[in-house]
C-alpha positions as MATLAB code, in Angstrom:
seq = 'MMANTQLCQYIFRPIPSVRLISHRPSPTPIKPTRLSLHFFKGKSYALQADKNFKWAIALSLVDQSPPKSTLDVERLVGFLYDDLPHLFDDQGIDRTAYDERVKFRDPITKHDTISGYLLNIALLKTLFRPEFQLHWVKQTGPYEITTRWTMIMRFILLPWKPELVFTGTSIMGINPETGKFCSHADFWDSIKQNDYFSPEGLWDVLKQLRIYKTPDLETPKYQILKRTADYEVRKYAPFIVVEANGDKLAGSTGFNDVTGYIFGKNSRSEKIPMTTPVFTQAFDAELSKVSIQVVLPLEKDIRSLRKVEGGIAAVLKFSGRASEEIVKEKEKLLRSSLINDGLKPKTGCLLARYNDPGRTWSFIMRNEMLIWLEEFTLD';
ca = [
    -111.865  -61.199  101.309;
    -111.238  -61.904  105.006;
    -112.036  -59.015  107.312;
    -109.663  -57.543  109.906;
    -111.755  -58.998  112.705;
    -111.279  -62.489  111.307;
    -107.512  -61.973  111.077;
    -107.401  -60.859  114.722;
    -109.000  -64.140  115.753;
    -106.278  -66.235  114.203;
    -103.046  -64.261  114.187;
    -101.175  -62.532  117.027;
     -98.226  -61.182  115.048;
     -97.342  -60.770  111.357;
     -95.700  -63.955  110.075;
     -92.962  -64.300  107.465;
     -93.953  -64.831  103.854;
     -96.261  -67.810  103.341;
     -97.163  -68.998   99.854;
    -100.242  -71.128   99.247;
    -100.779  -72.330   95.636;
    -103.449  -74.566   94.131;
    -103.434  -75.663   90.488;
    -106.202  -76.174   87.947;
    -105.715  -76.296   84.161;
    -107.043  -73.269   82.286;
    -107.564  -72.759   78.585;
    -107.127  -69.004   78.903;
    -104.629  -66.987   80.952;
    -105.841  -65.026   83.934;
    -104.834  -61.400   84.348;
    -103.062  -60.834   87.677;
    -105.064  -59.006   90.324;
    -104.128  -57.830   93.835;
    -106.307  -57.386   96.905;
    -105.066  -55.817  100.163;
    -105.977  -56.804  103.697;
    -104.779  -54.351  106.344;
    -103.056  -55.776  109.421;
    -100.524  -54.989  112.153;
     -97.242  -53.076  111.892;
     -97.870  -51.314  108.611;
     -98.088  -54.575  106.681;
    -100.843  -56.003  104.483;
    -101.736  -59.362  103.085;
    -102.021  -59.494   99.298;
    -103.989  -61.993   97.263;
    -102.618  -62.334   93.749;
    -103.649  -64.647   90.909;
    -100.635  -66.149   89.173;
    -100.592  -65.694   85.395;
     -99.411  -69.285   84.919;
    -102.429  -70.865   86.684;
    -106.154  -70.287   86.626;
    -106.397  -70.711   90.421;
    -103.337  -69.577   92.349;
    -103.243  -67.704   95.647;
    -100.063  -66.154   97.064;
    -100.224  -64.913  100.648;
     -97.397  -62.480  101.409;
     -96.472  -59.521  103.566;
     -95.889  -56.201  101.830;
     -94.947  -52.786  103.234;
     -97.768  -50.329  103.619;
     -98.388  -47.041  105.357;
    -100.893  -47.230  108.209;
    -104.418  -46.969  106.784;
    -106.632  -44.030  107.643;
    -108.728  -44.831  110.677;
    -110.755  -43.084  113.335;
    -109.308  -45.461  115.938;
    -107.735  -43.491  118.827;
    -104.816  -45.713  119.821;
    -103.367  -43.081  122.167;
    -106.605  -43.223  124.143;
    -106.195  -46.997  124.456;
    -102.601  -46.526  125.645;
    -103.872  -44.239  128.409;
    -106.662  -46.688  129.178;
    -104.153  -49.540  129.730;
    -102.053  -47.356  132.049;
    -105.169  -46.903  134.198;
    -106.738  -50.351  133.805;
    -103.914  -52.919  133.959;
    -102.791  -52.067  137.528;
    -106.193  -53.507  138.570;
    -105.425  -56.870  136.935;
    -105.336  -58.766  140.243;
    -107.135  -56.479  142.699;
    -110.796  -56.472  143.701;
    -111.753  -53.972  141.006;
    -110.338  -56.053  138.156;
    -109.894  -55.060  134.527;
    -112.680  -53.661  132.355;
    -113.949  -56.602  130.304;
    -115.862  -54.296  127.955;
    -112.520  -53.227  126.444;
    -112.062  -56.736  124.977;
    -113.784  -58.621  122.173;
    -115.822  -61.594  123.389;
    -113.596  -63.812  121.214;
    -110.310  -62.333  122.437;
    -107.312  -64.640  121.909;
    -105.043  -64.922  124.962;
    -101.909  -66.995  125.255;
     -98.676  -67.189  127.221;
     -96.042  -69.960  127.199;
     -98.187  -72.368  129.250;
    -101.772  -71.058  128.996;
    -104.215  -70.147  126.256;
    -107.856  -69.025  126.101;
    -110.106  -67.998  123.209;
    -112.767  -65.956  125.002;
    -112.913  -63.091  127.476;
    -114.585  -65.445  129.970;
    -111.657  -67.882  129.791;
    -109.220  -64.978  130.079;
    -110.901  -63.700  133.257;
    -111.122  -67.239  134.668;
    -107.355  -67.555  134.284;
    -106.873  -64.290  136.185;
    -109.166  -65.497  138.981;
    -107.248  -68.787  139.275;
    -103.917  -66.949  139.570;
    -105.386  -64.709  142.275;
    -106.513  -67.752  144.267;
    -103.317  -69.806  144.028;
    -100.560  -67.208  143.844;
    -101.721  -63.819  145.209;
     -99.899  -61.988  142.396;
     -98.368  -58.520  142.568;
     -98.470  -56.841  139.157;
     -96.237  -53.881  138.299;
     -96.749  -52.043  135.015;
     -93.581  -50.349  133.729;
     -94.710  -48.804  130.449;
     -97.260  -48.925  127.619;
     -96.424  -48.025  124.010;
     -98.062  -48.116  120.606;
     -95.959  -50.433  118.421;
     -98.144  -50.708  115.320;
    -101.273  -49.268  113.687;
    -103.407  -51.784  115.598;
    -100.940  -52.947  118.266;
     -99.931  -51.858  121.782;
     -97.047  -53.346  123.783;
     -96.791  -53.306  127.579;
     -93.855  -54.165  129.851;
     -94.480  -55.566  133.318;
     -93.237  -57.497  136.346;
     -95.374  -60.102  138.111;
     -94.440  -61.595  141.488;
     -96.440  -64.592  142.703;
     -96.316  -66.626  145.913;
     -97.575  -70.189  145.671;
     -99.605  -70.386  148.873;
    -100.355  -74.128  148.619;
     -96.741  -75.028  149.436;
     -95.659  -74.628  153.100;
     -92.615  -72.479  152.228;
     -94.695  -70.252  149.880;
     -92.073  -69.921  147.135;
     -91.817  -66.661  145.226;
     -92.153  -66.877  141.455;
     -91.013  -63.910  139.385;
     -91.908  -63.259  135.749;
     -91.068  -60.211  133.688;
     -91.799  -59.593  130.053;
     -93.954  -57.892  127.459;
     -97.524  -58.291  126.272;
     -98.553  -57.643  122.681;
    -102.136  -56.363  122.571;
    -103.857  -56.591  119.186;
    -106.690  -54.138  118.456;
    -109.730  -54.948  116.337;
    -109.962  -51.890  114.019;
    -113.723  -52.358  113.529;
    -114.710  -52.517  117.207;
    -111.822  -50.562  118.750;
    -111.462  -53.355  121.316;
    -108.582  -55.702  122.126;
    -108.835  -58.900  120.108;
    -105.565  -60.607  121.121;
    -103.133  -60.672  124.033;
     -99.819  -62.550  123.804;
     -97.307  -62.700  126.684;
     -93.553  -63.065  126.151;
     -91.336  -63.907  129.151;
     -87.794  -62.557  129.464;
     -86.587  -65.760  131.127;
     -87.142  -68.158  128.209;
     -86.551  -68.307  124.462;
     -89.427  -70.615  123.492;
     -92.463  -68.429  124.159;
     -94.939  -70.247  121.933;
     -97.740  -72.260  123.559;
     -97.144  -74.959  124.819;
     -93.551  -74.329  125.973;
     -91.734  -77.060  127.950;
     -89.086  -74.419  128.663;
     -91.796  -72.225  130.161;
     -93.091  -75.055  132.363;
     -89.558  -75.790  133.601;
     -89.095  -72.080  134.345;
     -92.127  -72.281  136.646;
     -91.107  -75.535  138.350;
     -87.534  -74.500  139.135;
     -88.823  -71.439  140.995;
     -90.705  -73.680  143.424;
     -87.502  -74.699  145.203;
     -87.026  -73.882  148.889;
     -85.136  -70.753  149.939;
     -85.251  -69.630  153.558;
     -85.507  -65.864  153.878;
     -85.670  -64.585  157.485;
     -88.610  -62.362  158.347;
     -86.403  -59.348  159.012;
     -86.058  -55.877  157.560;
     -84.114  -55.828  154.289;
     -83.163  -53.188  151.692;
     -86.128  -52.350  149.472;
     -85.901  -53.086  145.768;
     -88.068  -53.428  142.679;
     -87.490  -56.252  140.197;
     -87.290  -54.717  136.737;
     -86.325  -57.761  134.698;
     -85.703  -61.455  135.262;
     -83.713  -63.403  132.689;
     -82.765  -67.085  132.737;
     -79.545  -66.220  134.619;
     -80.151  -63.167  136.802;
     -82.528  -60.458  138.008;
     -82.146  -56.729  137.434;
     -83.277  -54.805  140.516;
     -83.710  -51.142  141.346;
     -82.562  -50.625  144.952;
     -83.736  -47.766  147.130;
     -81.052  -46.077  149.280;
     -80.065  -47.904  152.463;
     -77.636  -47.442  155.366;
     -74.876  -49.817  156.452;
     -72.441  -50.077  159.307;
     -69.234  -51.666  158.033;
     -65.842  -52.981  159.041;
     -62.817  -54.212  157.150;
     -62.951  -57.824  156.004;
     -60.407  -60.275  154.658;
     -62.254  -62.444  152.115;
     -65.422  -62.057  150.096;
     -66.915  -65.151  151.745;
     -65.188  -64.558  155.081;
     -66.551  -63.426  158.444;
     -63.729  -61.164  159.634;
     -65.256  -57.965  161.001;
     -68.679  -59.510  161.571;
     -68.463  -59.186  165.363;
     -67.603  -55.494  165.011;
     -70.658  -54.661  162.914;
     -73.043  -56.820  164.938;
     -71.631  -55.279  168.113;
     -72.774  -51.908  166.809;
     -76.394  -53.034  166.455;
     -76.289  -54.844  169.819;
     -75.540  -51.572  171.638;
     -71.851  -50.765  171.101;
     -72.588  -47.401  169.491;
     -72.516  -43.751  170.578;
     -76.025  -43.964  172.027;
     -75.692  -47.462  173.502;
     -78.801  -48.181  171.465;
     -79.841  -51.677  170.464;
     -80.987  -51.870  166.856;
     -83.189  -54.659  165.458;
     -81.346  -57.280  163.376;
     -81.691  -57.012  159.620;
     -80.840  -59.150  156.602;
     -78.762  -59.774  154.553;
     -75.164  -59.419  155.668;
     -73.238  -57.875  152.777;
     -69.606  -58.439  151.946;
     -68.409  -55.947  149.351;
     -65.349  -56.200  147.122;
     -64.225  -52.848  145.716;
     -61.616  -53.996  143.188;
     -61.466  -56.315  140.194;
     -59.364  -58.858  142.110;
     -62.017  -59.044  144.866;
     -59.281  -58.467  147.438;
     -60.246  -55.149  149.091;
     -63.242  -56.205  151.157;
     -65.644  -54.786  153.759;
     -68.385  -56.555  155.699;
     -71.667  -54.667  156.167;
     -74.910  -54.903  158.105;
     -77.951  -52.931  156.946;
     -79.548  -50.463  159.380;
     -82.986  -48.844  159.344;
     -82.942  -45.837  157.006;
     -84.158  -43.385  159.654;
     -81.071  -43.876  161.835;
     -78.511  -41.089  162.328;
     -76.046  -41.584  159.479;
     -73.254  -39.233  160.556;
     -71.038  -42.106  161.623;
     -72.424  -44.587  159.096;
     -72.427  -44.981  155.308;
     -75.415  -44.384  153.080;
     -75.601  -46.577  149.982;
     -77.338  -44.499  147.328;
     -78.951  -47.511  145.730;
     -79.287  -47.882  141.977;
     -79.577  -50.693  139.476;
     -77.965  -54.042  140.287;
     -77.872  -57.411  138.573;
     -78.414  -60.271  141.009;
     -77.635  -63.973  140.760;
     -79.379  -66.094  143.396;
     -77.923  -69.370  144.696;
     -78.190  -71.722  147.655;
     -75.715  -73.606  149.837;
     -72.701  -72.553  151.857;
     -70.907  -69.677  150.177;
     -67.257  -70.694  150.054;
     -64.681  -68.332  148.564;
     -64.291  -70.537  145.500;
     -68.036  -70.725  144.854;
     -68.500  -66.988  145.383;
     -65.780  -66.059  142.892;
     -67.224  -68.531  140.395;
     -70.673  -66.903  140.740;
     -69.147  -63.448  140.270;
     -67.437  -64.510  137.033;
     -70.604  -66.199  135.787;
     -72.778  -63.158  136.474;
     -70.281  -60.681  134.994;
     -69.916  -62.807  131.859;
     -73.716  -63.010  131.429;
     -74.057  -59.236  131.777;
     -71.354  -58.507  129.225;
     -72.850  -61.037  126.799;
     -76.209  -59.277  127.165;
     -74.658  -55.902  126.350;
     -74.875  -54.461  129.888;
     -72.134  -52.505  131.677;
     -71.194  -54.007  135.052;
     -69.201  -51.890  137.495;
     -65.967  -53.033  139.140;
     -66.368  -55.108  142.292;
     -69.398  -56.928  143.679;
     -71.442  -57.672  146.784;
     -72.166  -61.033  148.353;
     -75.486  -61.092  150.231;
     -75.949  -63.824  152.845;
     -79.403  -64.085  154.375;
     -79.103  -66.963  156.867;
     -77.343  -67.907  160.058;
     -75.038  -70.757  158.899;
     -75.200  -72.392  162.323;
     -78.995  -72.647  162.278;
     -79.888  -73.191  158.613;
     -79.573  -76.271  156.427;
     -77.194  -75.498  153.610;
     -79.556  -76.573  150.810;
     -82.149  -73.930  151.774;
     -79.715  -71.075  152.376;
     -80.360  -67.957  150.308;
     -77.283  -66.266  148.900;
     -77.022  -63.602  146.201;
     -74.231  -62.158  144.099;
     -74.824  -58.492  143.205;
     -73.034  -56.345  140.643;
     -73.985  -52.703  140.208;
     -74.658  -51.586  136.626;
     -73.371  -48.405  134.999;
     -76.658  -47.867  133.198;
     -79.793  -49.793  132.367;
     -82.755  -49.116  130.103;
     -85.940  -51.121  130.473;
     -86.944  -51.364  126.827;
];
């Protein structure tokens, strides 16, 4: 019989039914027998001799209640809440919580030892300076814990230091004999083919290396909760805007009025530092009722201004000059993607333009289409 520790070394997740049969003539029938091997998610592997053959092995998944164990999975859940935020800082994760032969893999990387796992972390720290955000940790099986996270990396070897964003889940397998983690498999939200080696995963990395010019100015604060192949879901903190009536979603009518405010044409004749982006908001489904907005520092007196309460928004990023036709096409594309994914987009949208069109090449311009969401659950 194979032990649980051996299974952990070779399998990340339970697989569908697999049947392996070998034949050898037998003069006498063999009485069927069944042996159980405990594994993840309340399943077991059963070895059964077939009555028609002397040597026959059937490997299948059968339902089973979690076996009795002294393993404290809740303690490990709490441990990961404390330990994983140190994944890329100077303290680092606690290697003693992992088997020496831990199996790690993501769509483009795999390692079979804790040393290789830690080497991969060190390489990412050197090349990308990652920011790791842990959203939640849950037990998802008798010997399995799932985590959800966001990782933001900046590739410092390229002059424009592109930002790469990955969100997803990690399935952590637990060795029931040692109480340590024996496997770690990452699944990205942005791709469908998550098995190693994934050409889709490699392309997802490469396409994020493109150039976007983002001015080094104050901007509304947000947290990236999820990144799919088509859009990001962000949680925006409240921010303040000064606004004026506009004519078109991609137009500039009213821009001089709002910039005049920050250049000193306000009640205090106070000059306010420039911020980014410039928002143009459409309030109706036809995208016809429009205002143009400039973000102000949050500590400013808001009696004559408007405070945007923030919330959850889906964001589609694109480059180039934002013509009215292109902007409306992006709005339709984003709204369609959200509905297809079962989300609830609100009426209207915001166009965010980050660059001065007179001073920025069109192919490196950063533009974003935002649609607020009625509700969002990060499951």
